[in-house]
CSV table of C-alpha atoms in Angstrom, one decimal:
chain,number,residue,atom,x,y,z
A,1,UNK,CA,18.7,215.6,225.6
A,2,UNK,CA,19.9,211.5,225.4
A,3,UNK,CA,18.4,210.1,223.2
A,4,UNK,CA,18.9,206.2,223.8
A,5,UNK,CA,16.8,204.5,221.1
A,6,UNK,CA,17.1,207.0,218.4
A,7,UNK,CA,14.7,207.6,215.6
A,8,UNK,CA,13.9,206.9,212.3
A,9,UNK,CA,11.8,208.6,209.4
A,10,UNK,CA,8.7,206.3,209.2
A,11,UNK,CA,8.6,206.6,205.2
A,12,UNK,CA,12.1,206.3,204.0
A,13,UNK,CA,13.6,204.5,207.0
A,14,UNK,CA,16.4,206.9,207.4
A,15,UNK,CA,17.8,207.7,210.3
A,16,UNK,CA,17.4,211.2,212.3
A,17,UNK,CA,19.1,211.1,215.6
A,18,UNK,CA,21.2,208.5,215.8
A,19,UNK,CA,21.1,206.1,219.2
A,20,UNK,CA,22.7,207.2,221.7
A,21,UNK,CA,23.5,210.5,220.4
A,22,UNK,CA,22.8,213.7,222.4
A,23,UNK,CA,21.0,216.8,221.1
A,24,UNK,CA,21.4,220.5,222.7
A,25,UNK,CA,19.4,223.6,223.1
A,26,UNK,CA,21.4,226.4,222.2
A,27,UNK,CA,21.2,230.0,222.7
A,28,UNK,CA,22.3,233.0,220.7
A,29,UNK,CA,21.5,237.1,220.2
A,30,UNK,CA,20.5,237.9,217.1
A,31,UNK,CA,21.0,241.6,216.9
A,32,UNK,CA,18.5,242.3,213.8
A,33,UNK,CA,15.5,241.3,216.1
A,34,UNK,CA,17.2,242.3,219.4
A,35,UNK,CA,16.0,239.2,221.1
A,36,UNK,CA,17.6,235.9,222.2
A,37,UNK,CA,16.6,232.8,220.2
A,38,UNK,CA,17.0,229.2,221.4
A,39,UNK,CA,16.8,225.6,219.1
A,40,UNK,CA,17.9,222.5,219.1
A,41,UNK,CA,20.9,220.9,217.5
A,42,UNK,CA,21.6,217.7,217.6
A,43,UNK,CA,25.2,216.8,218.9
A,44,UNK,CA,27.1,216.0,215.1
A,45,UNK,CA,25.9,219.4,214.3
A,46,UNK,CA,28.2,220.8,217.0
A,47,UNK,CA,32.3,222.0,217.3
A,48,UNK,CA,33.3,223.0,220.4
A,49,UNK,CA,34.4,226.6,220.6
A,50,UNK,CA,37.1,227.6,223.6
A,51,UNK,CA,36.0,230.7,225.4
A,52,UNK,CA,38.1,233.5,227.2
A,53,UNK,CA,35.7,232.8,229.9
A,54,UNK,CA,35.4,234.4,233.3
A,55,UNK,CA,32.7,232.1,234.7
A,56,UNK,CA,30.0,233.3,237.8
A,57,UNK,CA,31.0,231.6,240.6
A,58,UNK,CA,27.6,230.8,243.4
A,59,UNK,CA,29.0,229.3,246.6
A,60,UNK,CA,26.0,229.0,247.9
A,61,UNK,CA,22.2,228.3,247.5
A,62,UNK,CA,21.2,231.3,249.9
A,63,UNK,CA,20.4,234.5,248.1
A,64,UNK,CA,23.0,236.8,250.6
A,65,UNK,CA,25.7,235.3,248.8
A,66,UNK,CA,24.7,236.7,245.4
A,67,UNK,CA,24.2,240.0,246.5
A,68,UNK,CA,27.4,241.3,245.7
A,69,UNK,CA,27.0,240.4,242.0
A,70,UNK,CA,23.9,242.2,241.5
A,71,UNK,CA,24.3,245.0,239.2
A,72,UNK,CA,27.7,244.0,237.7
A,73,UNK,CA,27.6,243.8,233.8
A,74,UNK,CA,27.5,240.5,232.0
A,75,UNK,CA,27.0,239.3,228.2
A,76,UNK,CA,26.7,236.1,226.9
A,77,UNK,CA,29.6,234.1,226.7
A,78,UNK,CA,30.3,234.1,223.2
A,79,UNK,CA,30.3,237.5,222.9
A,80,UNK,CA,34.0,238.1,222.6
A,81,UNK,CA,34.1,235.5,219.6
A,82,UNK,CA,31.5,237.4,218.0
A,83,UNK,CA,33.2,240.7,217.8
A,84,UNK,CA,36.6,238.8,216.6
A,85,UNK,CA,34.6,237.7,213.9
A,86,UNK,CA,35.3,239.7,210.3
A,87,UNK,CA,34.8,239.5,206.6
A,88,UNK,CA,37.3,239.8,204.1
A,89,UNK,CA,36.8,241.3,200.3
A,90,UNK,CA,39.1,242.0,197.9
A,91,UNK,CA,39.5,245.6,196.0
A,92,UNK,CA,41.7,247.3,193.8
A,93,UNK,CA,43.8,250.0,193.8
A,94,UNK,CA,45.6,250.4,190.6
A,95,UNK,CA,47.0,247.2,189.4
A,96,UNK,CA,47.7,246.5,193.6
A,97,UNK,CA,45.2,244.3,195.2
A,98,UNK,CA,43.9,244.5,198.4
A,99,UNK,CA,42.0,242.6,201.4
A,100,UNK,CA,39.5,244.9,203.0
A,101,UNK,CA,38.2,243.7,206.3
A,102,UNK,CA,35.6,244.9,208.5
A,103,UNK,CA,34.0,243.3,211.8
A,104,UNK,CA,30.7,240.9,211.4
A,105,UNK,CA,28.9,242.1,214.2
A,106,UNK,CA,25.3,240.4,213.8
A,107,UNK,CA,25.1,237.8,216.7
A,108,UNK,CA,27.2,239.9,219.4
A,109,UNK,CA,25.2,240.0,222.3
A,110,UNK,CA,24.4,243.1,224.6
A,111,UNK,CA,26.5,244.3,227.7
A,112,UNK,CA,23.6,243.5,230.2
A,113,UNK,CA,22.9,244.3,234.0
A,114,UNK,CA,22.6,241.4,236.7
A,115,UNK,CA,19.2,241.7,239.0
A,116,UNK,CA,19.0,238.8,240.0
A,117,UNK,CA,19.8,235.1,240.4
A,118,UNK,CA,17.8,232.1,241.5
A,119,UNK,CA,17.4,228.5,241.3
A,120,UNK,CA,16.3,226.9,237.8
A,121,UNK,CA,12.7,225.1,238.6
A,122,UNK,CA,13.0,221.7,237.0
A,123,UNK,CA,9.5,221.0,236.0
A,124,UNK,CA,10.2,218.3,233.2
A,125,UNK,CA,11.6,214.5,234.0
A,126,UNK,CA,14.8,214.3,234.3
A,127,UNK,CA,15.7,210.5,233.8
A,128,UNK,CA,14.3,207.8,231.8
A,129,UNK,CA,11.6,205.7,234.3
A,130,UNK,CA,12.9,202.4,232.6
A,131,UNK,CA,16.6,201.9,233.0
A,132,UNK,CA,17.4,205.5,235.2
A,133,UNK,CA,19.4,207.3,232.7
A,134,UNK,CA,19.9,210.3,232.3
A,135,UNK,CA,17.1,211.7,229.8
A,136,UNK,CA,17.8,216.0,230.1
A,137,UNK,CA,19.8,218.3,231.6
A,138,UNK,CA,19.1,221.6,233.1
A,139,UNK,CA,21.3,224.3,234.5
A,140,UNK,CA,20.7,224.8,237.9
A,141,UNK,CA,20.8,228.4,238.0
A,142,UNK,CA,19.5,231.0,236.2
A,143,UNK,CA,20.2,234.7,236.1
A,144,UNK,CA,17.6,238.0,235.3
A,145,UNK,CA,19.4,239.9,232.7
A,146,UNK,CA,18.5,243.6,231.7
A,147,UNK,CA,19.5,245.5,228.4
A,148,UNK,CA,18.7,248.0,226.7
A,149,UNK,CA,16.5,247.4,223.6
A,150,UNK,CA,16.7,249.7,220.7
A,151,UNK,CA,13.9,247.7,219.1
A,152,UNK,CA,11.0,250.5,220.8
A,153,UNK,CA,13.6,252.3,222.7
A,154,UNK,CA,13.0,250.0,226.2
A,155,UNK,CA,14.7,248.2,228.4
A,156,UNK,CA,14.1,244.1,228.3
A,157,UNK,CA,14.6,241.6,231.0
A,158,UNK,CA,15.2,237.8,230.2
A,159,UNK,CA,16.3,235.0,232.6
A,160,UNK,CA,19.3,233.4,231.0
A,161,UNK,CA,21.2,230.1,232.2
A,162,UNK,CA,24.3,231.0,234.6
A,163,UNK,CA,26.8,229.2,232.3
A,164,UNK,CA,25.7,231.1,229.8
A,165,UNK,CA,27.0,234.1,230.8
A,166,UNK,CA,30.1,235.9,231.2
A,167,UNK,CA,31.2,238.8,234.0
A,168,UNK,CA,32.8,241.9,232.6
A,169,UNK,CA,35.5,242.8,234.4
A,170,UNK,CA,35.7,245.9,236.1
A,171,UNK,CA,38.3,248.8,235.7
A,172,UNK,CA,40.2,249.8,238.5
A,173,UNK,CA,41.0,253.9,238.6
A,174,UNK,CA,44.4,253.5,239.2
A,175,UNK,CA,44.7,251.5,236.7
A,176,UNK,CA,43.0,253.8,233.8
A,177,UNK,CA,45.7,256.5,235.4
A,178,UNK,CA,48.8,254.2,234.7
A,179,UNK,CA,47.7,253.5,231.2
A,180,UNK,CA,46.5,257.4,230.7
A,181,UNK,CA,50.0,258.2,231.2
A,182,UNK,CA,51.6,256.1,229.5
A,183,UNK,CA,50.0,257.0,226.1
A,184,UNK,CA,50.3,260.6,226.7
A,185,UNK,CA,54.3,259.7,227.5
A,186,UNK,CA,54.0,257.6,224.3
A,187,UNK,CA,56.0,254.9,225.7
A,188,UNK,CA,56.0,251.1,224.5
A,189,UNK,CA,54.2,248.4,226.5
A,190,UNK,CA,55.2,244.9,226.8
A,191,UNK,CA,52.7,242.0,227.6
A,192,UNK,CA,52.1,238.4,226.8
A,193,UNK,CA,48.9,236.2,226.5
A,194,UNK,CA,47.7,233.0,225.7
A,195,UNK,CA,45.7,232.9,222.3
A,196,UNK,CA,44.3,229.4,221.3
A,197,UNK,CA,46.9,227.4,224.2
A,198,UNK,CA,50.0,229.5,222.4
A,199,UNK,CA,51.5,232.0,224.3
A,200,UNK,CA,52.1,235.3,221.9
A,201,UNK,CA,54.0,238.8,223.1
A,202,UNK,CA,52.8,242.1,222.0
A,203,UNK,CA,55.2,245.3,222.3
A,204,UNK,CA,53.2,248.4,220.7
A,205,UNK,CA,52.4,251.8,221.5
A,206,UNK,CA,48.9,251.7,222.7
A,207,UNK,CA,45.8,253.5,222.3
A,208,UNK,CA,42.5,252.4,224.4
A,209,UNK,CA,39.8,251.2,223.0
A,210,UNK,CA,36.0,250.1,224.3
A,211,UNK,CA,34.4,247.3,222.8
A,212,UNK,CA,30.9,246.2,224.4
A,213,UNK,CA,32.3,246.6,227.7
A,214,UNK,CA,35.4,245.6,227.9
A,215,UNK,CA,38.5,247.8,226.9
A,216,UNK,CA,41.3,246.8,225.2
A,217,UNK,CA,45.1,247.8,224.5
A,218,UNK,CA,45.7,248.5,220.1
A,219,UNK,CA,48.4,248.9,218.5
A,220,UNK,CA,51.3,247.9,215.9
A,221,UNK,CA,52.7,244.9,217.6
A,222,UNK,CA,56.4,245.2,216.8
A,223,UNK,CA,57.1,241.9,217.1
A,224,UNK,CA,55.1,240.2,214.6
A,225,UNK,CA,54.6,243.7,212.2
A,226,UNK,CA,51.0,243.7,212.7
A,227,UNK,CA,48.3,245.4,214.5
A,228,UNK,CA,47.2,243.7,217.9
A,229,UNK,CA,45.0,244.3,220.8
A,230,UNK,CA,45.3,243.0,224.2
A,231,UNK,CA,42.3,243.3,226.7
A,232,UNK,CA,43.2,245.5,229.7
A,233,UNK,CA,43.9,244.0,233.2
A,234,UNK,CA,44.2,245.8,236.1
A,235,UNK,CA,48.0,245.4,236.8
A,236,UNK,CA,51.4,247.4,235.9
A,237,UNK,CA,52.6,246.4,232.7
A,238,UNK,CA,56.2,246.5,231.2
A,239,UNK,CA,56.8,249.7,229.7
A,240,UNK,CA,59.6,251.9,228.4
A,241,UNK,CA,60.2,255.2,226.1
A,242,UNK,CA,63.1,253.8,223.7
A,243,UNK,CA,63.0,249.7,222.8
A,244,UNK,CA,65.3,250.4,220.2
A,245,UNK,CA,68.9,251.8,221.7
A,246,UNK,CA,70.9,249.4,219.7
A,247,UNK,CA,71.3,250.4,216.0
A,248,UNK,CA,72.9,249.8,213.0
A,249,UNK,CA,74.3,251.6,210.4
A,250,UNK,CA,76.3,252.4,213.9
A,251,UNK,CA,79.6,254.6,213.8
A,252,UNK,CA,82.3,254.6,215.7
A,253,UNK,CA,84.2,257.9,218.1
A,254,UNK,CA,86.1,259.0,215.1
A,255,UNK,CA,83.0,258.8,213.4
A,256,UNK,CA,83.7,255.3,211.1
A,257,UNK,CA,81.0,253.1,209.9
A,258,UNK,CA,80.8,249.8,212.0
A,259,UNK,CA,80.9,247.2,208.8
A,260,UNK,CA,77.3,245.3,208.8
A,261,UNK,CA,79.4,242.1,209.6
A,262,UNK,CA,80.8,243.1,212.5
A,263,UNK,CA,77.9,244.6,213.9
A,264,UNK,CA,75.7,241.1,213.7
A,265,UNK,CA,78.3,238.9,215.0
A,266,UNK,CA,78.6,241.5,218.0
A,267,UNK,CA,75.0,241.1,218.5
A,268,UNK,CA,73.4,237.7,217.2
A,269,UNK,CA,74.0,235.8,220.7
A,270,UNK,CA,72.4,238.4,222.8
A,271,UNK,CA,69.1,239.3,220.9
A,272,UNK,CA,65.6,238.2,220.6
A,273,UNK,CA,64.4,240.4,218.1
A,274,UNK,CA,65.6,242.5,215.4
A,275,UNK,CA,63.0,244.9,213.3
A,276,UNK,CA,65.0,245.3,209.6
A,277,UNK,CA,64.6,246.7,206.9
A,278,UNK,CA,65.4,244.9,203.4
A,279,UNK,CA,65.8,245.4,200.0
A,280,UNK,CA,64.3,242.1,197.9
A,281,UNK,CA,65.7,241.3,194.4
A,282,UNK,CA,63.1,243.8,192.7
A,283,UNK,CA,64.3,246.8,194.9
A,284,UNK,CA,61.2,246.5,197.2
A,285,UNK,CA,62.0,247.8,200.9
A,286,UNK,CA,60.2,245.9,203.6
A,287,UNK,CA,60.1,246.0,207.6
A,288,UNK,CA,60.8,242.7,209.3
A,289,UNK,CA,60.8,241.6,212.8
A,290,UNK,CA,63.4,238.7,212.6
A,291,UNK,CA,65.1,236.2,215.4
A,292,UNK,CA,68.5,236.0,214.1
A,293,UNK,CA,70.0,232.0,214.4
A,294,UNK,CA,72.8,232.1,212.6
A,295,UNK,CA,75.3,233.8,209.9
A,296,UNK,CA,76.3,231.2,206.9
A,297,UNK,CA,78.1,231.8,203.7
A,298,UNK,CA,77.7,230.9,199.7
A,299,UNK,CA,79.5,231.1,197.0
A,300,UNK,CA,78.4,232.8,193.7
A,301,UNK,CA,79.3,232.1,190.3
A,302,UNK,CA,79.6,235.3,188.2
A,303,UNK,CA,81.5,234.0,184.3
A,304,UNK,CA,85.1,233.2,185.6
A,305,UNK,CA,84.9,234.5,189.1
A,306,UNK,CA,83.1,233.2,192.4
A,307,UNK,CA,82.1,235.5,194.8
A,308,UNK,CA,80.9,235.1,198.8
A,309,UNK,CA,77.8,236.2,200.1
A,310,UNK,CA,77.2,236.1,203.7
A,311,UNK,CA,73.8,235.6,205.0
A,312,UNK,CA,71.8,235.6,208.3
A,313,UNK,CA,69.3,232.8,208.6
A,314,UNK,CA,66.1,234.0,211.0
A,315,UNK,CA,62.8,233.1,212.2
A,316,UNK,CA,60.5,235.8,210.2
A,317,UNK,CA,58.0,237.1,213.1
A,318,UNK,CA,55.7,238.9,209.6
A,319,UNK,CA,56.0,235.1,207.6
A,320,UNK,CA,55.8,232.9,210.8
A,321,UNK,CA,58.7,230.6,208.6
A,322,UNK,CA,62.7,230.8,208.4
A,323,UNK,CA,63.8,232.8,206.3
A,324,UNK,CA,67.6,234.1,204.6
A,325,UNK,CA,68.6,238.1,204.5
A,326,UNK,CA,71.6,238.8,202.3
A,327,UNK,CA,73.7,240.8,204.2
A,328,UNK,CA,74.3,243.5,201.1
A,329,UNK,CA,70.8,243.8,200.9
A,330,UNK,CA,69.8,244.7,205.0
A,331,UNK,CA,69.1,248.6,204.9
A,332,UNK,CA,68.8,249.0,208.7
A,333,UNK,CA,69.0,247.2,211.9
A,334,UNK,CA,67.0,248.2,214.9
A,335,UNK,CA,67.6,245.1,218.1
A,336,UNK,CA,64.5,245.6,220.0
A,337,UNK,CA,64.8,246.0,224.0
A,338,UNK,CA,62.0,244.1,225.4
A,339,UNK,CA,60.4,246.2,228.6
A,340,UNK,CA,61.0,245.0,232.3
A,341,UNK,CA,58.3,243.7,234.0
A,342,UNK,CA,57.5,246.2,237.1
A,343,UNK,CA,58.8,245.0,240.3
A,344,UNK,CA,56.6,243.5,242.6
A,345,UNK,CA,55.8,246.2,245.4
A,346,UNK,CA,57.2,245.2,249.2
């Protein structure tokens, strides 16, 4: 809604909606009533949130061309930032602290079934008789939704506006087989996404999970040493049994250590990623994923005599920040092998 003139408090003479500001009805599921709820919020009260959206696409005003969309599943569009949501709380375990976290799911919407979709009936004035501006908006289409209810143990029906909503994808057999066998083999999978316009890579082990209609790829992304999740697509993705056929301590034929220098020099210029493990100055072991950049050198006072230390200086995928690893103090060197993509088929 435009609101040209704005408006003012007729006691205090404060402003309320400023002139030629915009307020907007919004809509949202809250899940302790199991209903949607709709208000008004005027446009200052508002931060645009981006979506991993996969819009509804009508071609055409005629009902034959929505047919094929009746029955698929939809939820409202915000329902994938909903169940990313979580709360954090600290506890204690010993004298170690700890974040807990566990998912704030109070606003995420219901999967819901398409039954129909028709035009929106504009019944209110649209522009403003006076000047011709643009007064309200409406969507032009609206869609009836069905879900179940557990408020009475029914099903409810609502139409909702077509922007609104979101269409689940749907899950291919073949490719439910592909991924089947690849956690039974146990092998790694490769893929990359864009999250908030930055592309990120995830190379885990994966287990399948089902989240409010969509399914999702978990596990402990190697390359940033945390655990990650990737929404299934129907495609072949990269794969392998063994990402880690390079490592160090490595021996020679006769059964010689390979020295820890020679062994990065070999490798530095060749390699994305290296998982480590490293020994900090209180004896602590940790495993990082690092991008090696380059070896350097420094000297060591110690009384009368100087000693060298060489170093490795590398992007620290855990700390998102350059960081320096001693070379006496790596414990292990595993250089990751990042899965081929699957050819194309001819």
């Amino acid at each position: 809604m435009y609101h040209l003139k704005g408006s003012y408090d007729d006691k205090s003479g404060n402003e309320i909606l400023p002139r030629k500001s915009y307020s907007v009805k919004c809509l949202w599921y809250n899940s302790s009533l199991h209903q949607f709820e709709e208000t008004w919020l005027q446009q200052n009260e508002l931060k645009k949130v981006i979506c991993d959206y996969k819009g509804i696409n009508i071609t055409s005003e005629e009902f034959k061309d929505w047919k094929d969309l009746k029955h698929e599943l939809v939820s409202l569009r915000t329902l994938k930032q909903e169940l990313g949501k979580e709360k954090r709380s600290a506890r204690k375990e010993g004298s170690t602290k700890k974040d807990q976290i566990t998912h704030y799911l109070e606003f995420a919407s219901p999967v819901m079934e398409l039954l129909e979709i028709k035009k929106f009936e504009i019944k209110e004035a649209q522009f403003d008789p006076k000047n011709g501006e643009r007064k309200k908006g409406f969507p032009k289409f609206i869609a009836k939704c069905k879900w179940y209810n557990p408020k009475g143990n029914k099903y409810s029906e609502k139409f909702l506006p077509l922007e609104a909503l979101n269409l689940i994808p749907n899950i291919k057999s073949d490719t439910f087989d592909f991924m089947s066998k690849i956690i039974e083999e146990e092998n790694y999978i490769y893929d990359v996404k864009i999250v908030n316009e930055i592309e990120k890579e995830y190379l885990f082990k994966p287990t399948l999970l089902h989240k409010s209609g969509y399914y999702y790829l978990s596990g402990y992304n190697f390359l940033d040493n945390k655990e990650g999740s990737v929404q299934l697509e129907n495609k072949e993705y990269a794969n392998a049994a063994n990402i880690f056929e390079v490592t160090w301590p490595m021996f020679t034929i006769d059964r010689k250590m390979i020295s820890i220098d020679t062994f990065i020099k070999a490798n530095i210029e060749f390699e994305n990623y290296w998982l480590i493990k490293y020994e900090n100055y209180h004896g602590e072991v940790s495993s990082r994923t690092i991008t090696p950049k380059t070896i350097n050198e420094d000297q060591i006072a110690n009384g009368d005599e100087t000693s060298i230390i060489n170093y490795l200086t590398a992007y620290c995928h855990l700390r998102s920040a350059e960081r320096h690893f001693r070379f006496d103090r790596i414990r292990s060197i595993q250089v990751i092998q990042i899965p081929k993509s699957p050819e194309s088929p001819s």
